[in-house]
mmCIF file of C-alpha atoms and ligand atoms in Angstrom:
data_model
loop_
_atom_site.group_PDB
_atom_site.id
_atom_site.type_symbol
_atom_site.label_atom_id
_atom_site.label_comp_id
_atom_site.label_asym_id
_atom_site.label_seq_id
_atom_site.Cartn_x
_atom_site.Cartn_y
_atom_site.Cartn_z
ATOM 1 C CA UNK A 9 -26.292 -5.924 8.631
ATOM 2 C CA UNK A 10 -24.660 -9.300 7.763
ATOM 3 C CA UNK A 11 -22.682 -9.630 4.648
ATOM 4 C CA UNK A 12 -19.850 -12.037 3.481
ATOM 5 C CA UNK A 13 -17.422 -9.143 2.258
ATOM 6 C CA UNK A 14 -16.513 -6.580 4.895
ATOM 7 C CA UNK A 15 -15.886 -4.093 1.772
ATOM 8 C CA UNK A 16 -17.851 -4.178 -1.399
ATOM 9 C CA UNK A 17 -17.178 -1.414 -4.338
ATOM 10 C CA UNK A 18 -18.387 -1.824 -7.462
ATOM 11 C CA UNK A 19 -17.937 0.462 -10.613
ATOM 12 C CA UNK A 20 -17.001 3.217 -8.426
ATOM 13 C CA UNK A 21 -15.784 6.637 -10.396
ATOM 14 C CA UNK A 22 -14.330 10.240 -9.281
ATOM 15 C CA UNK A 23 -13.685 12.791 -11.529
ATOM 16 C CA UNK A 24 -11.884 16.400 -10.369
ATOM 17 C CA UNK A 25 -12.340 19.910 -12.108
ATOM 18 C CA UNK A 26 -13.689 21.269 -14.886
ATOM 19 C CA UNK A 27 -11.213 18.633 -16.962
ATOM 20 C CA UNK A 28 -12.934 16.192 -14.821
ATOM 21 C CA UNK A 29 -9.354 14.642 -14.322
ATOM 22 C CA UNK A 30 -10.472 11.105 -13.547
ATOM 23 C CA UNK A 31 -9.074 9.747 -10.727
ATOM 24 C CA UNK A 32 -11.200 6.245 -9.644
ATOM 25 C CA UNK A 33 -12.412 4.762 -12.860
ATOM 26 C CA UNK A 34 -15.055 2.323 -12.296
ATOM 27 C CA UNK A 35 -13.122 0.822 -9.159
ATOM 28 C CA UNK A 36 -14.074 -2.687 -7.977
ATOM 29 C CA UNK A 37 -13.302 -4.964 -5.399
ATOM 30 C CA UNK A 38 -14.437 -7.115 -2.686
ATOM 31 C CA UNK A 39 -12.598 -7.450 0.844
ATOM 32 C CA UNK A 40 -13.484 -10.253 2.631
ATOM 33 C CA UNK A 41 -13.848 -9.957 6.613
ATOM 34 C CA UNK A 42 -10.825 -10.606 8.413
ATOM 35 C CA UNK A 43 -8.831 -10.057 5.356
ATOM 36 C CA UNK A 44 -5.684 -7.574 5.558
ATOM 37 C CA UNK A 45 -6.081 -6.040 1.723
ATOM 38 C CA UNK A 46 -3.752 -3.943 -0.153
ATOM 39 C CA UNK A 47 -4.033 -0.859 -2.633
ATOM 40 C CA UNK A 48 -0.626 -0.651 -4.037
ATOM 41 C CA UNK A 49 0.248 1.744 -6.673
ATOM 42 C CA UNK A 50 2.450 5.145 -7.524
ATOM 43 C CA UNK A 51 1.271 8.831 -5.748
ATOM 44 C CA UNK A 52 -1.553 10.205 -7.545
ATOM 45 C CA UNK A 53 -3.177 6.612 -8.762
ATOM 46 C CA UNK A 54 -6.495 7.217 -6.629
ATOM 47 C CA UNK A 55 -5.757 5.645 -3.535
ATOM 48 C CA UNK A 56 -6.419 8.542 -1.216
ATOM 49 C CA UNK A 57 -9.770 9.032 -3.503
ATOM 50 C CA UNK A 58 -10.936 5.573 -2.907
ATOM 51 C CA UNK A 59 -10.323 6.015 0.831
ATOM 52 C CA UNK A 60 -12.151 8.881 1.215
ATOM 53 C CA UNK A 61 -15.315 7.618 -0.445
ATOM 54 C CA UNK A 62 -14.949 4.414 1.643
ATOM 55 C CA UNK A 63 -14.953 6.185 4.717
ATOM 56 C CA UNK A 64 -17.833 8.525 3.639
ATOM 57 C CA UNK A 65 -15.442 12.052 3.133
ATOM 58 C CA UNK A 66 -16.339 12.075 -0.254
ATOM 59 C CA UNK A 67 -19.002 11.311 -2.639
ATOM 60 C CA UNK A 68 -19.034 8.904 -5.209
ATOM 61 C CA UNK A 69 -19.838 10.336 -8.348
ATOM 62 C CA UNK A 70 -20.622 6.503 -9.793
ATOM 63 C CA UNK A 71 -20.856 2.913 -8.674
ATOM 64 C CA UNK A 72 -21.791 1.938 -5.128
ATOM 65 C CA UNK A 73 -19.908 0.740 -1.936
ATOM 66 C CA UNK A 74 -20.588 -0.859 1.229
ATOM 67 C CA UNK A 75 -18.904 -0.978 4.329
ATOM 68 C CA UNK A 76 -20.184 -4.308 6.583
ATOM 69 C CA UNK A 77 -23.324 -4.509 4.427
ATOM 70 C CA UNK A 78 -24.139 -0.612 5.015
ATOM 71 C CA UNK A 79 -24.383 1.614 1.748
ATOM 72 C CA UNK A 80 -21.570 4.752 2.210
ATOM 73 C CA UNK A 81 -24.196 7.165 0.762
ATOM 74 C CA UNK A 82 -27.285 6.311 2.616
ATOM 75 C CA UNK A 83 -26.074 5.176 5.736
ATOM 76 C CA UNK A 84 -22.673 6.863 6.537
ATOM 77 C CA UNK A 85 -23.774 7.306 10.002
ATOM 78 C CA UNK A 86 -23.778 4.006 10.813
ATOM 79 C CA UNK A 87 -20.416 3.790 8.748
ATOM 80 C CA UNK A 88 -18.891 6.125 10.484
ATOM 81 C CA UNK A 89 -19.876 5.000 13.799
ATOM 82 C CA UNK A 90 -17.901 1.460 13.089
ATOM 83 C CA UNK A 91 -14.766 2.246 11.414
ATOM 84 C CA UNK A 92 -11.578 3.170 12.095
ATOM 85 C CA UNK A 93 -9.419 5.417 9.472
ATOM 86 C CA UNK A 94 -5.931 6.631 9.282
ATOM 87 C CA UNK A 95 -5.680 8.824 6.968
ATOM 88 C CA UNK A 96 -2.557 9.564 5.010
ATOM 89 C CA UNK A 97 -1.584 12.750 6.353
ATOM 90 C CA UNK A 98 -1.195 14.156 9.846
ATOM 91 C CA UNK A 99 -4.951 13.658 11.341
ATOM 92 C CA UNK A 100 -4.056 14.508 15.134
ATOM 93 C CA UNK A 101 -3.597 17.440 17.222
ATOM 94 C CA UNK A 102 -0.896 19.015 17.733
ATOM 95 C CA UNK A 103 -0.836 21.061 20.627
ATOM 96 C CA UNK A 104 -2.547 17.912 22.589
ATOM 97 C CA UNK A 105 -0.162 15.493 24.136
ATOM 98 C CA UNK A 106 0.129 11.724 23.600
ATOM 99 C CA UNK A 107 -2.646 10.818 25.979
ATOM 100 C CA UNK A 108 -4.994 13.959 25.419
ATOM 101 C CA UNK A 109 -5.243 12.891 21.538
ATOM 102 C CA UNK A 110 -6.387 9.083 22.529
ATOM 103 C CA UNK A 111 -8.321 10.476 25.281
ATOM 104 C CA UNK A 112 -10.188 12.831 23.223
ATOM 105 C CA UNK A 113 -11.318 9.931 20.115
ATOM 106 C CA UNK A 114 -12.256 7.559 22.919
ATOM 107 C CA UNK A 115 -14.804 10.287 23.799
ATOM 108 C CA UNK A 116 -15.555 10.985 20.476
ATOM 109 C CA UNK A 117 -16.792 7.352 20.220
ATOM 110 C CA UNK A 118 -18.448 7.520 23.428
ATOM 111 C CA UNK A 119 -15.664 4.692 25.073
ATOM 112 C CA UNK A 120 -12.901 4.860 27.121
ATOM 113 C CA UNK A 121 -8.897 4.494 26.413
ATOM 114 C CA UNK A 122 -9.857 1.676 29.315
ATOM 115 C CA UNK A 123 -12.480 -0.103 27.584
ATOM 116 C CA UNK A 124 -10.411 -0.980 24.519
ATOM 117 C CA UNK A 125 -6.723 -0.621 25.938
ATOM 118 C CA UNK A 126 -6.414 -4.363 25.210
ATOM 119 C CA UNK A 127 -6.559 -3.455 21.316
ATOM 120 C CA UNK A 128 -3.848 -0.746 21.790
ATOM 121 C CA UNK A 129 -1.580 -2.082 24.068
ATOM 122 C CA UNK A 130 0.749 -3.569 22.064
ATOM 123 C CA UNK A 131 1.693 -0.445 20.109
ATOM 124 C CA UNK A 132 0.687 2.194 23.247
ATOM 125 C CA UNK A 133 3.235 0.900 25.309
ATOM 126 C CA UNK A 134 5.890 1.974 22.595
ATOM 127 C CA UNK A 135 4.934 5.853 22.961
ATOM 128 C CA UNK A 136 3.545 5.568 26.636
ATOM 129 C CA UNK A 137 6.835 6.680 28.022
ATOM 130 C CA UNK A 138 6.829 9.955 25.715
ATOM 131 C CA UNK A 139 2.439 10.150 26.718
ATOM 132 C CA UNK A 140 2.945 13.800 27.691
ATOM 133 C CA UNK A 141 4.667 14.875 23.998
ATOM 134 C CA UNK A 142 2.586 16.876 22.462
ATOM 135 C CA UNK A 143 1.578 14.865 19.170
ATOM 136 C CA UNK A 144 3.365 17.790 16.918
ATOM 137 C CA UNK A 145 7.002 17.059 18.607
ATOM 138 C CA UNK A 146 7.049 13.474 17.955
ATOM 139 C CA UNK A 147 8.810 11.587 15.318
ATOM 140 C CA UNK A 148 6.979 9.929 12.404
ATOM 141 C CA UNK A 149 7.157 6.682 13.481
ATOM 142 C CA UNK A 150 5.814 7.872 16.544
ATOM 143 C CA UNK A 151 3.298 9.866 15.123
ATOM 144 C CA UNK A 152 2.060 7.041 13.254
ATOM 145 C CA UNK A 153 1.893 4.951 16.063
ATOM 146 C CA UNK A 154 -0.020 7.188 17.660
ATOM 147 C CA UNK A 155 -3.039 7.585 14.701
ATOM 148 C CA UNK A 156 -2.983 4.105 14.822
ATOM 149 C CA UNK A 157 -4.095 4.161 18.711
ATOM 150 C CA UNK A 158 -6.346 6.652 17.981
ATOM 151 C CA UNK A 159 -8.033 4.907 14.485
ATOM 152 C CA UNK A 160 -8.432 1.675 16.671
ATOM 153 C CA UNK A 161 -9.683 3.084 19.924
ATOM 154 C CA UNK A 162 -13.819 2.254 19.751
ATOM 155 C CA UNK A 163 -12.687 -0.987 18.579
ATOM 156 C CA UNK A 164 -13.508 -0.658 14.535
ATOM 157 C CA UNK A 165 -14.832 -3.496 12.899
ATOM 158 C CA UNK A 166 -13.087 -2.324 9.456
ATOM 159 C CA UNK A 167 -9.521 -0.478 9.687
ATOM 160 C CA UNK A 168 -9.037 2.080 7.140
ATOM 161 C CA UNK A 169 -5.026 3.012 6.648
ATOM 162 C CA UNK A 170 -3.533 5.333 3.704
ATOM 163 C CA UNK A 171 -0.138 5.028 2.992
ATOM 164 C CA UNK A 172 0.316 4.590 6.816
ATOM 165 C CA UNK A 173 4.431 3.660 6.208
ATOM 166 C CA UNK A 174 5.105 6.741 4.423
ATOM 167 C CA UNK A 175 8.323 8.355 4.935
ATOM 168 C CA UNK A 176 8.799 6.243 8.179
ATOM 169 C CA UNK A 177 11.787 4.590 8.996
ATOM 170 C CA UNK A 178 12.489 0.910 7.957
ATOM 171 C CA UNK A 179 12.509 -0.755 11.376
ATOM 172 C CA UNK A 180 9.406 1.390 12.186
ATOM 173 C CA UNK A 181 8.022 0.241 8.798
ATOM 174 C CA UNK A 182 8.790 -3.729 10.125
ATOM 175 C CA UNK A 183 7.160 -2.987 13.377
ATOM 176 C CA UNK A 184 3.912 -1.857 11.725
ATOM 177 C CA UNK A 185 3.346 -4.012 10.222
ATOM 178 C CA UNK A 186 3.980 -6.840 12.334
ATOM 179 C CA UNK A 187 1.464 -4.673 14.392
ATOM 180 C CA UNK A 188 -1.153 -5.193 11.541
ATOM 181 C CA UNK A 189 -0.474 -9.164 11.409
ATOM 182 C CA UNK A 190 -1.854 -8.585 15.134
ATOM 183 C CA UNK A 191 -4.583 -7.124 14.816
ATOM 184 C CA UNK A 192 -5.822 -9.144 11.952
ATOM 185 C CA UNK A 193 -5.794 -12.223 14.463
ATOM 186 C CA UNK A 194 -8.181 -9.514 16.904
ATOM 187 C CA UNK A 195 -10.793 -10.199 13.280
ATOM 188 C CA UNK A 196 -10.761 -6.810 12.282
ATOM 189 C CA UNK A 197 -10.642 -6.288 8.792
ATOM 190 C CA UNK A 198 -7.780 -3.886 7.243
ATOM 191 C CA UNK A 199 -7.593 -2.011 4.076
ATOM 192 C CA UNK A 200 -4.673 -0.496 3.770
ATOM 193 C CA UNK A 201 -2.428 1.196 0.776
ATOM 194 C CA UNK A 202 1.402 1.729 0.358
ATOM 195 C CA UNK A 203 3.419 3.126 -2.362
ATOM 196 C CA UNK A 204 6.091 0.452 -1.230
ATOM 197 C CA UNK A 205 5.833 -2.318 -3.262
ATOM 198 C CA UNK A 206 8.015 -4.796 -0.624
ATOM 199 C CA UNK A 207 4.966 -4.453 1.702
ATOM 200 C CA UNK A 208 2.632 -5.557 -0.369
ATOM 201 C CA UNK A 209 3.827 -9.443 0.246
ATOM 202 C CA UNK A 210 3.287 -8.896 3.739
ATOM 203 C CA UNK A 211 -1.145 -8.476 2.586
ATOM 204 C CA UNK A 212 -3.285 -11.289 2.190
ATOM 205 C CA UNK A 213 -4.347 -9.953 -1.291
ATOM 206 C CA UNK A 214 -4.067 -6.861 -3.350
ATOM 207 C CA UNK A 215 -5.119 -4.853 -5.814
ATOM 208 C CA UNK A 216 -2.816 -2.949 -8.138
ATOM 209 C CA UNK A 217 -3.887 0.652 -8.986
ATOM 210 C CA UNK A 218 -2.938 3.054 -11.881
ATOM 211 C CA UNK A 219 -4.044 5.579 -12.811
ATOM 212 C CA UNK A 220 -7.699 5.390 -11.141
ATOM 213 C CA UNK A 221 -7.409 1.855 -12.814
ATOM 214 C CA UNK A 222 -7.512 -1.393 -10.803
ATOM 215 C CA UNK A 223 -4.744 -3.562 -13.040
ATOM 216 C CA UNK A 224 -4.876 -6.915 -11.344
ATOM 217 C CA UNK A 225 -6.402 -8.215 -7.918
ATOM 218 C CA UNK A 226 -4.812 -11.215 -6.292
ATOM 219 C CA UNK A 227 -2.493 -12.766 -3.837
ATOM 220 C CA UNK A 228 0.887 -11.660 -3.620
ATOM 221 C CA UNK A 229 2.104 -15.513 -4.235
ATOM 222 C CA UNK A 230 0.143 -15.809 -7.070
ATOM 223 C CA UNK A 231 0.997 -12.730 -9.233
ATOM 224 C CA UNK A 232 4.269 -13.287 -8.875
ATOM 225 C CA UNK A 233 3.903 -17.014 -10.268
ATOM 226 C CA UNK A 234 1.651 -15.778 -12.929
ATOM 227 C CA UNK A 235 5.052 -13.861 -14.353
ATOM 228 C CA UNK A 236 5.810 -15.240 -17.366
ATOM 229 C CA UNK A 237 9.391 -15.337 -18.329
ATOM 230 C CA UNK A 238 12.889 -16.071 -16.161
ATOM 231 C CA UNK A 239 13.600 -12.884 -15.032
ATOM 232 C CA UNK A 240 17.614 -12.005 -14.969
ATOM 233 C CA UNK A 241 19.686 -9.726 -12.506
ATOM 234 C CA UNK A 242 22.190 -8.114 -14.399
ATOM 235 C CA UNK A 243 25.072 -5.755 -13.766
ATOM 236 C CA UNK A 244 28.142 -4.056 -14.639
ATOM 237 C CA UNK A 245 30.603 -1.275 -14.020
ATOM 238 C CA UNK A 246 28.238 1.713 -15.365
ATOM 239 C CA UNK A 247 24.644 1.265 -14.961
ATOM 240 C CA UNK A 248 23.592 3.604 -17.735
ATOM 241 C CA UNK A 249 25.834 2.326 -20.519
ATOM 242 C CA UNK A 250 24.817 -1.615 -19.425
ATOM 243 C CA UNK A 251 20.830 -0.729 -20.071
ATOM 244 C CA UNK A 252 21.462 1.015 -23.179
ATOM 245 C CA UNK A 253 23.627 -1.697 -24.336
ATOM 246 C CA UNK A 254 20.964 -4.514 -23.448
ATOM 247 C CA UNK A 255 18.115 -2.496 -25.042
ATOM 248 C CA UNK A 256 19.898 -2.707 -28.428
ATOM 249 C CA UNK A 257 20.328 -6.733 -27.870
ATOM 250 C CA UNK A 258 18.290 -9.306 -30.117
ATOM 251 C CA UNK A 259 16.934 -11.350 -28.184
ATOM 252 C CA UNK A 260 16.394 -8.740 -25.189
ATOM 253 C CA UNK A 261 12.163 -8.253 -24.067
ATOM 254 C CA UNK A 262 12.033 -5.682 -21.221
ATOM 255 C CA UNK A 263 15.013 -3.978 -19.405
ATOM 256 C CA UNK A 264 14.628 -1.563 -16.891
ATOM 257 C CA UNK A 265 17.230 -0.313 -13.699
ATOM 258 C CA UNK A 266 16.183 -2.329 -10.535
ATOM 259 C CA UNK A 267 18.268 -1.409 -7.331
ATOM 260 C CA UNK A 268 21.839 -2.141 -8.420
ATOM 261 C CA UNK A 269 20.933 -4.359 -11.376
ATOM 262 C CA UNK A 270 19.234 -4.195 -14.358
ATOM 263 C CA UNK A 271 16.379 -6.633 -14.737
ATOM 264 C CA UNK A 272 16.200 -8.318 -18.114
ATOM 265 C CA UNK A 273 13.586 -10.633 -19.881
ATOM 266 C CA UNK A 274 14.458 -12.854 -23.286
ATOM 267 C CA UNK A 275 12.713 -13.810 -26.278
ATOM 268 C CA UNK A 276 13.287 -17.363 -26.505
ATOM 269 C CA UNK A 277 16.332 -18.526 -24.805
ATOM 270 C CA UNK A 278 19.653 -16.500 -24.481
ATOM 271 C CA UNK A 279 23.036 -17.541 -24.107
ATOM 272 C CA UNK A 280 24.895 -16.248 -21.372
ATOM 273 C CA UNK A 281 28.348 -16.275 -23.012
ATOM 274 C CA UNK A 282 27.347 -14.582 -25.869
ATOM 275 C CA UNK A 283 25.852 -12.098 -24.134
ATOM 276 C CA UNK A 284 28.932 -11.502 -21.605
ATOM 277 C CA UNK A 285 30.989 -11.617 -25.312
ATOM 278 C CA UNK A 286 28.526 -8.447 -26.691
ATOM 279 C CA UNK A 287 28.440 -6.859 -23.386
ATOM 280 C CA UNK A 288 32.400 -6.154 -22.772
ATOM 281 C CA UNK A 289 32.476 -5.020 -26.524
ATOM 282 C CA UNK A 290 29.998 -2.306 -25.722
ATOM 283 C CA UNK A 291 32.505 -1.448 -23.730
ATOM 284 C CA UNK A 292 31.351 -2.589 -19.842
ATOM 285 C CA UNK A 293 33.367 -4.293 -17.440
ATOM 286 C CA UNK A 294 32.473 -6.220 -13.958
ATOM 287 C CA UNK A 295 29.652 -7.634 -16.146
ATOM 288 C CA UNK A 296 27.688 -10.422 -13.582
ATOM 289 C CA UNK A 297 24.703 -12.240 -14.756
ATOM 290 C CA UNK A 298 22.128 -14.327 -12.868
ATOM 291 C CA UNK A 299 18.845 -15.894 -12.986
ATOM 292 C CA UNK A 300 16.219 -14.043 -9.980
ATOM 293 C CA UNK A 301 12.817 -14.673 -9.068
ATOM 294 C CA UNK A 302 10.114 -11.811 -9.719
ATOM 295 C CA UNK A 303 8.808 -9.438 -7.209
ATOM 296 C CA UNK A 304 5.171 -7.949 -7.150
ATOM 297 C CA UNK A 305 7.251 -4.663 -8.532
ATOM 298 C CA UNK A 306 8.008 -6.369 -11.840
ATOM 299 C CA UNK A 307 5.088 -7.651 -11.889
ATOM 300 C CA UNK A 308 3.580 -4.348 -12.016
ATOM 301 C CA UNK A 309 6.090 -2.849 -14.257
ATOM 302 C CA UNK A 310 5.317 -5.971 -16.928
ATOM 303 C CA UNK A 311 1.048 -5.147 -16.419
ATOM 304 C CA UNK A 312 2.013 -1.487 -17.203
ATOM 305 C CA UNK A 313 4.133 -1.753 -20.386
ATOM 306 C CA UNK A 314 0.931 -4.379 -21.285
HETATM 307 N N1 ATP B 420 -9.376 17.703 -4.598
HETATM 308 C C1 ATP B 420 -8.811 17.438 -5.775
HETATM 309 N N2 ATP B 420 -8.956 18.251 -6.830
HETATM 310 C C2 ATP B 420 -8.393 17.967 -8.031
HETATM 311 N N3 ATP B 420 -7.658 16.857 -8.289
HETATM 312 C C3 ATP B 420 -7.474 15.993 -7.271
HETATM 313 C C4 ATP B 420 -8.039 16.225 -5.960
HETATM 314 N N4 ATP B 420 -7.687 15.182 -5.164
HETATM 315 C C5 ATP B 420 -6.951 14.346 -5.928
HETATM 316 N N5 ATP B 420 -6.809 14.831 -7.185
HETATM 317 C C6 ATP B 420 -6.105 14.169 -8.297
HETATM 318 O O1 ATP B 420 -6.670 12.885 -8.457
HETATM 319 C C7 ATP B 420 -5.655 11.907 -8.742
HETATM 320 C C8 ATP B 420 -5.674 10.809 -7.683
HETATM 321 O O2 ATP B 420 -5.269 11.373 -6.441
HETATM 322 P P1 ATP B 420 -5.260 10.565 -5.069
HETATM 323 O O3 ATP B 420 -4.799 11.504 -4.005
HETATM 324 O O4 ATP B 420 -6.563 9.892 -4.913
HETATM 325 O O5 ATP B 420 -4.143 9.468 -5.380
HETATM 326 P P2 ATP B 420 -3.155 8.681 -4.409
HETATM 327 O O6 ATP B 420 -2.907 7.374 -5.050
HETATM 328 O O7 ATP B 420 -3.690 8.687 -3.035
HETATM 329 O O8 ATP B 420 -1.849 9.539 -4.477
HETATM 330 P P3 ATP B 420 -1.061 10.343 -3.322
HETATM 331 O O9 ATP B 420 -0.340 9.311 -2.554
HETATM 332 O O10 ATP B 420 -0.160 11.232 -4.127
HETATM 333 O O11 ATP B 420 -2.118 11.101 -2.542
HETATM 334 C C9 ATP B 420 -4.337 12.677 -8.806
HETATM 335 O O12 ATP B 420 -4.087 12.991 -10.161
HETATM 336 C C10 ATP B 420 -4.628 13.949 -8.013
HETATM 337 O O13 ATP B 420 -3.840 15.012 -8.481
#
């Protein structure tokens, strides 16, 4: 079936329990083929949820979705016989090696680790030397390398991954994605989430999630020059003391801990002097103040306190 958006959800809803704790409210958003798309938001916003309705694990309780034109209700057959998904926790075996786990999706798809190896190679070749592990004494970056091979394998047309850098390394992290950049060029179309908010400049666009919410969609570049205000780095001998200290300031907006610093927004304009001057009477030393461009995460943090 042709269609211009490789993923289409509108108004999609999940509820849980007898509460009926919602966890997707009335989701939308359209991923364009080819496009590498981000979910970003905190554990428990409704990534995994969304996921699993995309990939036909779980029923939508509202709204519709399609997956290359086909619905995920009435034709999850067909869905499931074109996509690829990683989900976010452990999905091989164990007790099968390296090779046995690829070997055994290939089949699954009716292909061959052969047929496709040119999709794989890149990130095979890392593990081949380790290809008779079994999959449940490997590390996580290996392990995730290896669901990768085995998402990709019958050559998906859409690439489902959840949280596929969690609690992997940093340099594993790097290489994963640079992996994704990859197989973006191969015109496969990615949807992937991450609770790591430095990853989500490395996606085309993305949608921020809270909640079950969808709080903005966009490019990376763009949110970040939709922030309104100069945003300031500012630090000082005790961390604690310096935000307290700032909260009870004037002309002070938002202030909240980032990293080392504290990052601060003004009402109006703000002298720097005056503020050092009120700063070391609180009592704070080693005071250091500079002007610093916005990431996605403040971003976020100014949608949420909106
Ligand atoms: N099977 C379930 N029964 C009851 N509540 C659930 C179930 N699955 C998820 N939830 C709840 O729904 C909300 C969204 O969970 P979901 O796993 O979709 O979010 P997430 O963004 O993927 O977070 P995480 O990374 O922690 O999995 C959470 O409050 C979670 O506790």
């Amino acid at each position: 079936m042709s269609s211009a958006f490789a993923i289409e959800v509108n108004e999609l809803r999940k509820t849980y329990g007898k509460e009926q704790l919602v966890a997707v409210d009335d989701v939308s958003f359209h991923v364009k083929k080819g496009e590498l798309f981000g979910l970003i938001g905190p554990d428990g916003a409704g990534k995994t949820s969304i996921f699993r309705m995309l990939t036909t694990l779980l029923l939508p309780e509202k709204g519709t979705a399609k997956i290359d034109g086909y619905d995920v209700v009435a034709d999850y057959k067909q869905i499931r016989k074109t996509i690829g998904y990683m989900p976010g926790r452990f999905s091989l075996y164990p007790d099968l090696t390296i090779e046995e786990n690829l070997r055994f999706f290939a089949t699954v798809f009716g292909t061959t680790i052969a047929q496709n190896y040119h999709l794989i190679e890149d990130i095979y070749v890392q593990i081949q030397p380790f290809k008779n592990r079994r999959a449940g004494k490997l590390s996580g970056g290996m392990k995730q390398k290896l669901a990768l091979c085995c998402a990709l394998i019958h050559k998906p047309t859409v690439l489902f991954l959840d949280e596929p850098t969690t609690g992997v390394d940093p340099v594993s992290r790097k290489e994963f994605w640079e992996m994704l950049k990859r197989l973006k060029a191969q015109d496969i179309t990615i949807l992937v989430s991450t609770p790591y908010m430095d990853e989500a400049t490395l996606c085309d666009r993305i949608a921020l999630i809270q909640n079950g919410k969808i709080l903005s969609i966009n490019t990376p570049q763009n949110m970040i020059q939709q922030y309104p205000e100069q945003l300031y780095a500012i630090k000082a001998d005790q961390m604690y003391e310096l935000i307290k200290a700032l909260r009870k300031y004037p002309e002070v907006m938002d202030c909240y801990a980032f990293g080392e610093y504290a990052h601060v927004s003004f009402n109006g304009s703000f002298e720097d002097n005056k503020l050092k001057t009120y700063l070391k009477a609180e009592g704070l030393t080693q005071i250091e103040i500079k002007p610093v461009p916005p990431t996605i995460e403040d971003y976020f943090i100014k949608l949420l306190k909106n």
